[in-house]
CSV table of C-alpha atoms in Angstrom, one decimal:
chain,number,residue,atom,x,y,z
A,17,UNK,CA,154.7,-14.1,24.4
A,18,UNK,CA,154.6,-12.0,21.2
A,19,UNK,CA,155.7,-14.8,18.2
A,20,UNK,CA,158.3,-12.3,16.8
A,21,UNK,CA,159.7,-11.6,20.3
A,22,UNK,CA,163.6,-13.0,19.5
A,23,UNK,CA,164.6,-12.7,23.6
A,24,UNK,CA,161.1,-15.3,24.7
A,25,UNK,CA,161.9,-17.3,22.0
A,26,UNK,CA,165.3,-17.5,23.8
A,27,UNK,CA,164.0,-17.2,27.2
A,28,UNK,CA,161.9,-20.7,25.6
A,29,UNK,CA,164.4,-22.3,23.7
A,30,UNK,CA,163.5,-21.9,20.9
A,31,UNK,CA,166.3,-20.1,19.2
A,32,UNK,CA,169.9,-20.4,20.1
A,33,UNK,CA,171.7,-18.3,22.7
A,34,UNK,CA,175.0,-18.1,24.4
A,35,UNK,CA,173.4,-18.4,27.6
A,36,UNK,CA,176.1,-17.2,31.0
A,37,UNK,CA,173.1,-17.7,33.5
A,38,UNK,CA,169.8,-18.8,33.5
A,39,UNK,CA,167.1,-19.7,36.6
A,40,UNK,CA,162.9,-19.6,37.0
A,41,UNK,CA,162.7,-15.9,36.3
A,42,UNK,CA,165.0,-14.3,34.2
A,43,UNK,CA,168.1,-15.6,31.8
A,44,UNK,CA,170.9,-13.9,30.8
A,45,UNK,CA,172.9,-14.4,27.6
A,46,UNK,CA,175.5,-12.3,25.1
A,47,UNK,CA,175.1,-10.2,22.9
A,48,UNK,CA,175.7,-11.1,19.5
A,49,UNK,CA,176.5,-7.5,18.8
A,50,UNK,CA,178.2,-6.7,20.9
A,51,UNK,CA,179.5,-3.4,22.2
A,52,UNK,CA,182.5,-5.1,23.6
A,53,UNK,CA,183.6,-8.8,24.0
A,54,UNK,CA,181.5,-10.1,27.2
A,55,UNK,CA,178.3,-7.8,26.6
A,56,UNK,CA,175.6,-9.8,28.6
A,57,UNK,CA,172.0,-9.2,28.3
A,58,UNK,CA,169.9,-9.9,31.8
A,59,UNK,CA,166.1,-10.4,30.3
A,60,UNK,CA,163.2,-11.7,32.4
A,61,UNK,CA,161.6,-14.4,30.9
A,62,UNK,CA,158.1,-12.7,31.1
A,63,UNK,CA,157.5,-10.4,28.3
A,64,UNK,CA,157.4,-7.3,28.9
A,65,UNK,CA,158.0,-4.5,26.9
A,66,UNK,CA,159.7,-2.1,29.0
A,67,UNK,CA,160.3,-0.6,32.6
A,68,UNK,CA,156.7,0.7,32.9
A,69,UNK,CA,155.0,-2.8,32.4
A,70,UNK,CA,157.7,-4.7,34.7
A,71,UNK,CA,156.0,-5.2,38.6
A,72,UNK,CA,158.4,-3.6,41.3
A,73,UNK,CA,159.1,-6.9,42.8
A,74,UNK,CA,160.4,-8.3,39.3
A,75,UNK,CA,162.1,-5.6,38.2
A,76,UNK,CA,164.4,-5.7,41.5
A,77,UNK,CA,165.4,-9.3,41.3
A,78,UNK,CA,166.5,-8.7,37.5
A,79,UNK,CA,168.5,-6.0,39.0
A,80,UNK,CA,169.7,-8.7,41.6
A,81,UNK,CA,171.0,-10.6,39.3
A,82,UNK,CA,172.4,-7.9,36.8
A,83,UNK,CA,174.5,-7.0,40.2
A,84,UNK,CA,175.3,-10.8,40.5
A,85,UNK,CA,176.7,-10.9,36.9
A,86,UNK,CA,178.1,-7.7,36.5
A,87,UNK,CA,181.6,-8.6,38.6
A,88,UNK,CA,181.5,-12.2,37.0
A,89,UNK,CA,181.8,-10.2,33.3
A,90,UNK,CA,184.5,-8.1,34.6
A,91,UNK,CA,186.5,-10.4,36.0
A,92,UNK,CA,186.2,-12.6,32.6
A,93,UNK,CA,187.1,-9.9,29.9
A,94,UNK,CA,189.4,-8.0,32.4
A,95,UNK,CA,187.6,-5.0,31.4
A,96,UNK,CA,188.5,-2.0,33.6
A,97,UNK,CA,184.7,-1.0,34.5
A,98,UNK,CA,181.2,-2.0,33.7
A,99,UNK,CA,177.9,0.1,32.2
A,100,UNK,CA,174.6,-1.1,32.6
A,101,UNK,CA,172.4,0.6,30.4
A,102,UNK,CA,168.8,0.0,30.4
A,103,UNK,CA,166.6,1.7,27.2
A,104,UNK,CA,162.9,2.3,27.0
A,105,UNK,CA,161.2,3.2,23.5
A,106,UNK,CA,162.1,3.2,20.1
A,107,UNK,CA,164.0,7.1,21.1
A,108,UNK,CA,166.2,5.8,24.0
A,109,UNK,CA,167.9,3.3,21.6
A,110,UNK,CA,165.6,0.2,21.9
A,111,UNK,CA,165.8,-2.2,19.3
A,112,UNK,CA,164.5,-5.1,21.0
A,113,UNK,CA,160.8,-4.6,22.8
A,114,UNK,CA,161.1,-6.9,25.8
A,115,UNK,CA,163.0,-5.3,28.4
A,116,UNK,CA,166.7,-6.3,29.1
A,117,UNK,CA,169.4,-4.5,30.7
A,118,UNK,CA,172.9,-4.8,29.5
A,119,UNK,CA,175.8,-5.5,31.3
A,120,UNK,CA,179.0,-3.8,29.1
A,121,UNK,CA,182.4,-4.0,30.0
A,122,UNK,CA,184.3,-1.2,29.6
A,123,UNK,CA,188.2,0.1,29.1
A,124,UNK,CA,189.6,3.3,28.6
A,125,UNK,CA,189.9,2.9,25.0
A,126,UNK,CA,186.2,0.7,24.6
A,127,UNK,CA,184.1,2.1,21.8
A,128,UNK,CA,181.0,3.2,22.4
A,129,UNK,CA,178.3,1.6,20.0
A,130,UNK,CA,177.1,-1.8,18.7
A,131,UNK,CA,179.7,-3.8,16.5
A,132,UNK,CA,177.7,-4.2,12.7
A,133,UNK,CA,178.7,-7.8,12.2
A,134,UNK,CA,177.8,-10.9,14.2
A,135,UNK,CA,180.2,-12.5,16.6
A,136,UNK,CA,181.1,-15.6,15.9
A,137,UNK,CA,179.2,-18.6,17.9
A,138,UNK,CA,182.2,-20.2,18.9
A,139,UNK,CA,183.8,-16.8,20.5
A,140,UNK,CA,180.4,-16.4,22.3
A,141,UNK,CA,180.6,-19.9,23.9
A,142,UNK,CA,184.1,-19.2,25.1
A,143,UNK,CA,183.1,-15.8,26.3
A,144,UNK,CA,180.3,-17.3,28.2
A,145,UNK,CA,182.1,-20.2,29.9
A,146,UNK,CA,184.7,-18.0,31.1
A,147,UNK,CA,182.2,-15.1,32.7
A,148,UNK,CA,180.3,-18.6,34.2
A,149,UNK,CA,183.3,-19.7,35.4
A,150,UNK,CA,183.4,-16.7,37.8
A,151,UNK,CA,179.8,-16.7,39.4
């Protein structure tokens, strides 16, 4: 585990996360920039850095459980659709080099890129115990 990695120090507990699911493998929490309210991050809780170093076997149950989530965010945020968008390197828009896919609910009139501010803990919380509360 790279020491400046913020998602293993999450996938350790050692930093705080708004965590909607969580087992052996991989643990899934919001964003706190999010694009839109219920943005969930899937992230293994192996390092690493993106789809190339991820074994085939691995990299399908993180999928398994991105599938898992993604009508549980939905449902939640009564969002209209989902994206799940998955970067690799610095030019695809990562900003965070241990892989993760997102889960992003979407509307009609959703915007399209990373809110600049923090949301607020407590919001997060709520947002995540209502997406648990369908799975």
């Amino acid at each position: 585990m790279p020491e400046s990695c913020i998602f293993c120090k999450i996938a350790h507990k050692e930093a705080p996360a708004s965590i909607v699911y969580e087992d052996e493998k991989v643990v899934a929490f919001l964003s706190i920039q999010p694009i839109n309210v219920g943005h969930t991050l899937v992230v293994p809780k192996k390092h690493y850095e993106n789809i190339d170093e991820i074994p085939e076997e691995e990299v399908a149950y993180l999928y398994k459980i991105v599938k898992k989530l993604s009508p549980a965010v939905k449902k939640a945020v009564e969002a209209e659709g989902i994206r799940i968008v998955q970067n690799n390197g610095e030019a695809a828009g990562q900003v965070i080099f241990h892989l993760h896919v997102h889960i992003i609910p979407m509307n009609t009139d959703s915007q399209w890129v990373h809110h600049l501010e923090n949301r607020a803990s407590d919001a997060l919380k709520d947002d995540a115990r209502k997406i648990r509360r369908f799975l």
